[in-house]
PDB file of C-alpha atoms in Angstrom:
ATOM      1  CA  GLN A   1      22.870  -7.172   7.795  1.00 61.00           C
ATOM      2  CA  LYS A   2      22.671  -7.476   4.054  1.00 71.00           C
ATOM      3  CA  GLU A   3      21.443  -4.261   2.483  1.00 88.00           C
ATOM      4  CA  VAL A   4      20.458  -2.885  -0.867  1.00 93.00           C
ATOM      5  CA  GLU A   5      20.528   0.870  -1.274  1.00 95.00           C
ATOM      6  CA  GLN A   6      18.996   3.112  -3.905  1.00 95.00           C
ATOM      7  CA  ASN A   7      18.579   6.843  -4.309  1.00 86.00           C
ATOM      8  CA  SER A   8      15.061   7.489  -3.074  1.00 77.00           C
ATOM      9  CA  GLY A   9      14.430  10.229  -5.575  1.00 82.00           C
ATOM     10  CA  PRO A  10      12.237  11.476  -6.911  1.00 91.00           C
ATOM     11  CA  LEU A  11      14.246  11.553 -10.104  1.00 95.00           C
ATOM     12  CA  SER A  12      12.728  13.829 -12.721  1.00 96.00           C
ATOM     13  CA  VAL A  13      13.757  13.702 -16.374  1.00 96.00           C
ATOM     14  CA  PRO A  14      12.204  15.259 -19.479  1.00 97.00           C
ATOM     15  CA  GLU A  15      10.509  13.071 -22.040  1.00 97.00           C
ATOM     16  CA  GLY A  16      13.033  11.577 -24.465  1.00 97.00           C
ATOM     17  CA  ALA A  17      15.956  11.836 -22.058  1.00 97.00           C
ATOM     18  CA  ILE A  18      17.985   9.022 -20.493  1.00 97.00           C
ATOM     19  CA  ALA A  19      17.052   8.092 -16.934  1.00 97.00           C
ATOM     20  CA  SER A  20      19.807   6.550 -14.828  1.00 96.00           C
ATOM     21  CA  LEU A  21      18.911   4.542 -11.732  1.00 97.00           C
ATOM     22  CA  ASN A  22      21.542   3.269  -9.336  1.00 96.00           C
ATOM     23  CA  CYS A  23      21.761   0.510  -6.745  1.00 96.00           C
ATOM     24  CA  THR A  24      24.485  -0.719  -4.399  1.00 95.00           C
ATOM     25  CA  TYR A  25      24.478  -3.903  -2.364  1.00 92.00           C
ATOM     26  CA  SER A  26      26.439  -5.104   0.635  1.00 88.00           C
ATOM     27  CA  ASP A  27      26.613  -8.889   0.180  1.00 81.00           C
ATOM     28  CA  ARG A  28      29.620  -9.839  -1.942  1.00 78.00           C
ATOM     29  CA  VAL A  29      28.337 -13.370  -2.567  1.00 79.00           C
ATOM     30  CA  SER A  30      25.193 -12.132  -4.335  1.00 80.00           C
ATOM     31  CA  GLN A  31      25.012 -13.629  -7.797  1.00 82.00           C
ATOM     32  CA  SER A  32      21.877 -12.354  -9.476  1.00 91.00           C
ATOM     33  CA  PHE A  33      20.280  -8.961  -9.727  1.00 94.00           C
ATOM     34  CA  PHE A  34      16.893  -7.765 -10.846  1.00 95.00           C
ATOM     35  CA  TRP A  35      15.089  -4.578 -11.710  1.00 97.00           C
ATOM     36  CA  TYR A  36      11.362  -4.326 -11.115  1.00 97.00           C
ATOM     37  CA  ARG A  37       8.992  -1.511 -11.982  1.00 98.00           C
ATOM     38  CA  GLN A  38       6.107  -0.735  -9.664  1.00 97.00           C
ATOM     39  CA  TYR A  39       3.284   1.609 -10.518  1.00 97.00           C
ATOM     40  CA  SER A  40       1.461   3.244  -7.642  1.00 94.00           C
ATOM     41  CA  GLY A  41      -0.881   0.760  -5.970  1.00 91.00           C
ATOM     42  CA  LYS A  42       0.283  -2.125  -8.148  1.00 94.00           C
ATOM     43  CA  SER A  43       2.667  -5.036  -7.653  1.00 95.00           C
ATOM     44  CA  PRO A  44       6.246  -5.148  -8.951  1.00 96.00           C
ATOM     45  CA  GLU A  45       6.706  -6.265 -12.540  1.00 96.00           C
ATOM     46  CA  LEU A  46       9.994  -7.630 -13.794  1.00 95.00           C
ATOM     47  CA  ILE A  47      11.971  -5.450 -16.186  1.00 96.00           C
ATOM     48  CA  MET A  48      15.138  -7.487 -16.458  1.00 95.00           C
ATOM     49  CA  SER A  49      17.706  -9.601 -14.686  1.00 94.00           C
ATOM     50  CA  ILE A  50      21.499  -9.531 -14.903  1.00 95.00           C
ATOM     51  CA  TYR A  51      24.014 -12.088 -13.715  1.00 92.00           C
ATOM     52  CA  SER A  52      27.376 -11.197 -15.287  1.00 92.00           C
ATOM     53  CA  ASN A  53      29.551  -8.109 -15.153  1.00 94.00           C
ATOM     54  CA  GLY A  54      28.932  -5.697 -17.980  1.00 95.00           C
ATOM     55  CA  ASP A  55      25.883  -4.463 -19.832  1.00 96.00           C
ATOM     56  CA  LYS A  56      22.657  -6.209 -20.776  1.00 96.00           C
ATOM     57  CA  GLU A  57      20.249  -4.518 -23.151  1.00 97.00           C
ATOM     58  CA  ASP A  58      16.538  -5.138 -23.652  1.00 95.00           C
ATOM     59  CA  GLY A  59      14.775  -2.599 -25.824  1.00 96.00           C
ATOM     60  CA  ARG A  60      15.031   0.823 -24.213  1.00 97.00           C
ATOM     61  CA  PHE A  61      16.439  -0.665 -21.014  1.00 97.00           C
ATOM     62  CA  THR A  62      20.086  -1.401 -20.218  1.00 98.00           C
ATOM     63  CA  ALA A  63      21.226  -2.980 -16.973  1.00 97.00           C
ATOM     64  CA  GLN A  64      24.844  -2.621 -15.910  1.00 97.00           C
ATOM     65  CA  LEU A  65      26.577  -4.751 -13.283  1.00 95.00           C
ATOM     66  CA  ASN A  66      29.930  -4.282 -11.580  1.00 94.00           C
ATOM     67  CA  LYS A  67      30.426  -6.949  -8.934  1.00 91.00           C
ATOM     68  CA  ALA A  68      33.792  -5.591  -7.815  1.00 92.00           C
ATOM     69  CA  SER A  69      32.144  -2.285  -6.935  1.00 93.00           C
ATOM     70  CA  GLN A  70      28.930  -4.015  -5.775  1.00 92.00           C
ATOM     71  CA  TYR A  71      26.962  -1.754  -8.054  1.00 94.00           C
ATOM     72  CA  VAL A  72      24.115  -2.293 -10.481  1.00 96.00           C
ATOM     73  CA  SER A  73      22.339   0.314 -12.554  1.00 97.00           C
ATOM     74  CA  LEU A  74      19.437   0.650 -14.960  1.00 98.00           C
ATOM     75  CA  LEU A  75      19.394   3.056 -17.891  1.00 98.00           C
ATOM     76  CA  ILE A  76      16.142   3.931 -19.605  1.00 98.00           C
ATOM     77  CA  ARG A  77      16.619   5.514 -23.013  1.00 98.00           C
ATOM     78  CA  ASP A  78      14.034   7.734 -24.696  1.00 97.00           C
ATOM     79  CA  SER A  79      12.099   8.005 -21.433  1.00 97.00           C
ATOM     80  CA  GLN A  80       8.322   8.214 -21.776  1.00 97.00           C
ATOM     81  CA  PRO A  81       5.720   9.542 -19.330  1.00 96.00           C
ATOM     82  CA  SER A  82       4.496   5.930 -19.021  1.00 96.00           C
ATOM     83  CA  ASP A  83       7.885   5.083 -17.460  1.00 97.00           C
ATOM     84  CA  SER A  84       6.937   7.179 -14.431  1.00 97.00           C
ATOM     85  CA  ALA A  85       6.951   4.650 -11.590  1.00 97.00           C
ATOM     86  CA  THR A  86       9.039   3.381  -8.705  1.00 97.00           C
ATOM     87  CA  TYR A  87      11.978   1.212  -9.741  1.00 98.00           C
ATOM     88  CA  LEU A  88      13.036  -1.506  -7.336  1.00 97.00           C
ATOM     89  CA  CYS A  89      16.469  -3.121  -7.313  1.00 96.00           C
ATOM     90  CA  ALA A  90      16.491  -6.689  -5.966  1.00 95.00           C
ATOM     91  CA  VAL A  91      19.460  -8.854  -5.091  1.00 93.00           C
ATOM     92  CA  ASN A  92      19.310 -12.608  -4.751  1.00 87.00           C
ATOM     93  CA  GLU A  93      20.675 -13.913  -1.476  1.00 74.00           C
ATOM     94  CA  ASN A  94      20.817 -17.392  -0.004  1.00 64.00           C
ATOM     95  CA  TYR A  95      21.226 -18.942  -3.437  1.00 62.00           C
ATOM     96  CA  GLY A  96      17.693 -18.328  -4.574  1.00 60.00           C
ATOM     97  CA  GLN A  97      15.771 -18.512  -1.352  1.00 67.00           C
ATOM     98  CA  ASN A  98      14.730 -14.892  -1.288  1.00 79.00           C
ATOM     99  CA  PHE A  99      15.333 -11.442  -2.672  1.00 88.00           C
ATOM    100  CA  VAL A 100      16.528  -8.407  -0.770  1.00 92.00           C
ATOM    101  CA  PHE A 101      14.941  -5.287  -2.187  1.00 95.00           C
ATOM    102  CA  GLY A 102      16.096  -1.727  -2.086  1.00 95.00           C
ATOM    103  CA  PRO A 103      13.685   1.008  -1.045  1.00 95.00           C
ATOM    104  CA  GLY A 104      13.040   1.952  -4.664  1.00 96.00           C
ATOM    105  CA  THR A 105      13.654   5.097  -6.689  1.00 96.00           C
ATOM    106  CA  ARG A 106      10.674   7.105  -7.839  1.00 96.00           C
ATOM    107  CA  LEU A 107      11.036   8.251 -11.438  1.00 97.00           C
ATOM    108  CA  SER A 108       8.974  11.026 -12.967  1.00 96.00           C
ATOM    109  CA  VAL A 109       9.172  11.600 -16.724  1.00 97.00           C
ATOM    110  CA  LEU A 110       7.887  15.050 -17.588  1.00 95.00           C
ATOM    111  CA  PRO A 111       6.064  15.579 -20.923  1.00 92.00           C
TER     112      PRO A 111
ATOM    113  CA  ASP B   1      -1.052 -18.613 -19.095  1.00 62.00           C
ATOM    114  CA  ALA B   2      -2.455 -17.124 -15.927  1.00 83.00           C
ATOM    115  CA  GLY B   3      -0.041 -15.288 -13.690  1.00 94.00           C
ATOM    116  CA  VAL B   4       0.228 -15.445  -9.929  1.00 97.00           C
ATOM    117  CA  THR B   5      -3.163 -14.859  -8.337  1.00 97.00           C
ATOM    118  CA  GLN B   6      -3.913 -13.650  -4.826  1.00 98.00           C
ATOM    119  CA  SER B   7      -7.041 -13.270  -2.760  1.00 97.00           C
ATOM    120  CA  PRO B   8      -8.574 -11.217  -1.404  1.00 97.00           C
ATOM    121  CA  THR B   9      -7.605  -7.986  -3.133  1.00 97.00           C
ATOM    122  CA  HIS B  10      -8.342  -5.811  -0.136  1.00 96.00           C
ATOM    123  CA  LEU B  11      -8.992  -6.591   3.495  1.00 96.00           C
ATOM    124  CA  ILE B  12      -9.843  -4.497   6.515  1.00 98.00           C
ATOM    125  CA  LYS B  13      -9.317  -5.945   9.985  1.00 97.00           C
ATOM    126  CA  THR B  14      -9.132  -4.614  13.530  1.00 98.00           C
ATOM    127  CA  ARG B  15      -6.279  -5.003  15.968  1.00 98.00           C
ATOM    128  CA  GLY B  16      -6.044  -8.431  17.557  1.00 97.00           C
ATOM    129  CA  GLN B  17      -7.840 -10.230  14.759  1.00 98.00           C
ATOM    130  CA  HIS B  18      -6.455 -12.968  12.570  1.00 98.00           C
ATOM    131  CA  VAL B  19      -6.116 -12.924   8.771  1.00 98.00           C
ATOM    132  CA  THR B  20      -5.477 -15.523   6.063  1.00 98.00           C
ATOM    133  CA  LEU B  21      -4.154 -14.520   2.664  1.00 98.00           C
ATOM    134  CA  ARG B  22      -4.094 -16.870  -0.292  1.00 98.00           C
ATOM    135  CA  CYS B  23      -1.868 -17.291  -3.317  1.00 98.00           C
ATOM    136  CA  SER B  24      -1.852 -19.498  -6.402  1.00 98.00           C
ATOM    137  CA  PRO B  25       1.438 -19.637  -8.284  1.00 97.00           C
ATOM    138  CA  ILE B  26       1.961 -19.693 -12.021  1.00 96.00           C
ATOM    139  CA  SER B  27       1.176 -23.161 -13.359  1.00 95.00           C
ATOM    140  CA  GLY B  28       4.242 -25.366 -12.993  1.00 92.00           C
ATOM    141  CA  HIS B  29       5.918 -23.179 -10.389  1.00 95.00           C
ATOM    142  CA  LYS B  30       6.631 -25.048  -7.172  1.00 95.00           C
ATOM    143  CA  SER B  31       8.269 -22.229  -5.217  1.00 94.00           C
ATOM    144  CA  VAL B  32       6.200 -19.556  -3.518  1.00 96.00           C
ATOM    145  CA  SER B  33       7.525 -16.610  -1.532  1.00 96.00           C
ATOM    146  CA  TRP B  34       5.702 -14.041   0.563  1.00 97.00           C
ATOM    147  CA  TYR B  35       6.728 -10.417   0.983  1.00 97.00           C
ATOM    148  CA  GLN B  36       5.395  -7.497   3.003  1.00 98.00           C
ATOM    149  CA  GLN B  37       5.572  -4.043   1.478  1.00 97.00           C
ATOM    150  CA  VAL B  38       4.893  -1.091   3.733  1.00 96.00           C
ATOM    151  CA  LEU B  39       4.030   2.151   1.966  1.00 92.00           C
ATOM    152  CA  GLY B  40       7.134   3.906   0.703  1.00 90.00           C
ATOM    153  CA  GLN B  41       9.458   0.944   1.226  1.00 93.00           C
ATOM    154  CA  GLY B  42      10.663  -2.010  -0.788  1.00 95.00           C
ATOM    155  CA  PRO B  43       9.187  -5.476  -0.236  1.00 96.00           C
ATOM    156  CA  GLN B  44      10.501  -7.377   2.796  1.00 96.00           C
ATOM    157  CA  PHE B  45      10.883 -11.151   2.623  1.00 95.00           C
ATOM    158  CA  ILE B  46       8.641 -13.147   4.974  1.00 96.00           C
ATOM    159  CA  PHE B  47       8.679 -16.815   3.854  1.00 94.00           C
ATOM    160  CA  GLN B  48       9.644 -19.087   1.024  1.00 94.00           C
ATOM    161  CA  TYR B  49       8.073 -22.505   0.449  1.00 95.00           C
ATOM    162  CA  TYR B  50       9.071 -25.213  -1.976  1.00 94.00           C
ATOM    163  CA  GLU B  51       7.327 -28.550  -2.314  1.00 92.00           C
ATOM    164  CA  LYS B  52       5.353 -27.848   0.889  1.00 92.00           C
ATOM    165  CA  GLU B  53       8.491 -27.260   2.946  1.00 94.00           C
ATOM    166  CA  GLU B  54       9.657 -23.972   4.406  1.00 94.00           C
ATOM    167  CA  ARG B  55      12.937 -23.045   2.747  1.00 91.00           C
ATOM    168  CA  GLY B  56      13.450 -19.585   4.162  1.00 89.00           C
ATOM    169  CA  ARG B  57      12.111 -17.216   6.777  1.00 92.00           C
ATOM    170  CA  GLY B  58      12.644 -13.502   7.121  1.00 92.00           C
ATOM    171  CA  ASN B  59      12.855 -11.430  10.273  1.00 93.00           C
ATOM    172  CA  PHE B  60       9.178 -11.489  11.203  1.00 96.00           C
ATOM    173  CA  PRO B  61       7.567 -12.474  14.527  1.00 97.00           C
ATOM    174  CA  ASP B  62       5.953 -15.837  15.163  1.00 96.00           C
ATOM    175  CA  ARG B  63       2.554 -14.239  14.613  1.00 98.00           C
ATOM    176  CA  PHE B  64       3.305 -14.796  10.937  1.00 98.00           C
ATOM    177  CA  SER B  65       3.008 -18.319   9.593  1.00 97.00           C
ATOM    178  CA  ALA B  66       2.485 -19.915   6.230  1.00 98.00           C
ATOM    179  CA  ARG B  67       1.957 -23.209   4.527  1.00 97.00           C
ATOM    180  CA  GLN B  68       1.943 -24.654   1.032  1.00 97.00           C
ATOM    181  CA  PHE B  69      -0.491 -27.202  -0.285  1.00 97.00           C
ATOM    182  CA  PRO B  70       0.034 -30.188  -2.645  1.00 96.00           C
ATOM    183  CA  ASN B  71      -1.156 -28.083  -5.581  1.00 95.00           C
ATOM    184  CA  TYR B  72       1.574 -25.517  -4.666  1.00 96.00           C
ATOM    185  CA  SER B  73      -0.883 -22.840  -3.615  1.00 97.00           C
ATOM    186  CA  SER B  74      -0.060 -21.150  -0.349  1.00 98.00           C
ATOM    187  CA  GLU B  75      -1.586 -19.377   2.618  1.00 98.00           C
ATOM    188  CA  LEU B  76      -0.079 -16.676   4.796  1.00 98.00           C
ATOM    189  CA  ASN B  77      -1.580 -16.355   8.269  1.00 98.00           C
ATOM    190  CA  VAL B  78      -1.106 -13.441  10.616  1.00 98.00           C
ATOM    191  CA  ASN B  79      -2.378 -13.627  14.194  1.00 97.00           C
ATOM    192  CA  ALA B  80      -2.985 -10.880  16.735  1.00 98.00           C
ATOM    193  CA  LEU B  81      -2.903  -8.141  14.122  1.00 98.00           C
ATOM    194  CA  LEU B  82      -1.150  -4.884  14.929  1.00 98.00           C
ATOM    195  CA  LEU B  83      -1.579  -1.504  13.276  1.00 97.00           C
ATOM    196  CA  GLY B  84       1.930  -1.936  11.870  1.00 96.00           C
ATOM    197  CA  ASP B  85       0.834  -5.002   9.911  1.00 98.00           C
ATOM    198  CA  SER B  86      -1.010  -2.725   7.507  1.00 98.00           C
ATOM    199  CA  ALA B  87       0.767  -3.257   4.197  1.00 97.00           C
ATOM    200  CA  LEU B  88       0.619  -4.732   0.734  1.00 98.00           C
ATOM    201  CA  TYR B  89       1.271  -8.478   0.974  1.00 98.00           C
ATOM    202  CA  LEU B  90       2.867  -9.885  -2.135  1.00 98.00           C
ATOM    203  CA  CYS B  91       3.179 -13.450  -3.282  1.00 98.00           C
ATOM    204  CA  ALA B  92       5.785 -14.435  -5.848  1.00 96.00           C
ATOM    205  CA  SER B  93       6.459 -17.694  -7.629  1.00 95.00           C
ATOM    206  CA  ARG B  94       9.347 -19.074  -9.617  1.00 92.00           C
ATOM    207  CA  SER B  95      10.049 -22.179 -11.610  1.00 91.00           C
ATOM    208  CA  ASP B  96      12.715 -24.796 -10.955  1.00 89.00           C
ATOM    209  CA  GLY B  97      16.130 -23.928 -12.272  1.00 84.00           C
ATOM    210  CA  THR B  98      15.614 -20.172 -12.241  1.00 86.00           C
ATOM    211  CA  ASP B  99      15.681 -17.512  -9.586  1.00 84.00           C
ATOM    212  CA  THR B 100      13.445 -15.026 -11.360  1.00 89.00           C
ATOM    213  CA  GLN B 101      10.367 -14.318  -9.285  1.00 92.00           C
ATOM    214  CA  TYR B 102       7.016 -13.183 -10.653  1.00 94.00           C
ATOM    215  CA  PHE B 103       4.680 -11.287  -8.383  1.00 96.00           C
ATOM    216  CA  GLY B 104       0.953 -11.489  -7.950  1.00 97.00           C
ATOM    217  CA  PRO B 105      -1.249  -8.389  -7.681  1.00 97.00           C
ATOM    218  CA  GLY B 106      -0.988  -8.371  -3.894  1.00 97.00           C
ATOM    219  CA  THR B 107      -3.440  -8.141  -1.015  1.00 98.00           C
ATOM    220  CA  ARG B 108      -3.845  -4.732   0.597  1.00 97.00           C
ATOM    221  CA  LEU B 109      -4.354  -5.277   4.341  1.00 98.00           C
ATOM    222  CA  THR B 110      -5.542  -2.417   6.502  1.00 97.00           C
ATOM    223  CA  VAL B 111      -5.570  -2.877  10.274  1.00 98.00           C
ATOM    224  CA  LEU B 112      -7.702  -0.397  12.206  1.00 96.00           C
TER     225      LEU B 112
END
């Protein structure tokens, strides 16, 4: 069974620090990877996608992908209390038919 | 542009009842997917529809069914509700040529 795993957390970091969120996946044929942020009681909102090995930066966010290690991560620089949320890693399977989500990592940024 | 919309926002049902949830995708998006998110877990894939045809089905019982209409809106139906069906039901849409999915606000279903 294809799986996506994440540290459940909670992960607590002080304001201004770098938060590092990790995700591993089991399906070697997966081609696209996504990070979503979900505030309590709300729906997931897309942060960024990554398709190629290496780093992809968007503002304070950097996604890193290593397909050989089946590992994807999200770094949040200069963390703010408003970043406190659950971060979901999603992996595309079946060539776009559906996503497999990890259980999410809860991040708490302390003022 | 309006995002994905879902109705109703909240719903309370009793065991054994039937429920219909509705979703309208982002304008121009022909693909709609449904996910179930139980508290404390990530979303689980239920169905994907494209151009009114089912393109994918997750590991859910036959009590779950869905359809897509000519205007690309979609309905998710759940029969014979169980307590374990209590969850946030999410609809997501995507445009042709991409695999990025955008989620609606969800429908919170509570089964008593």
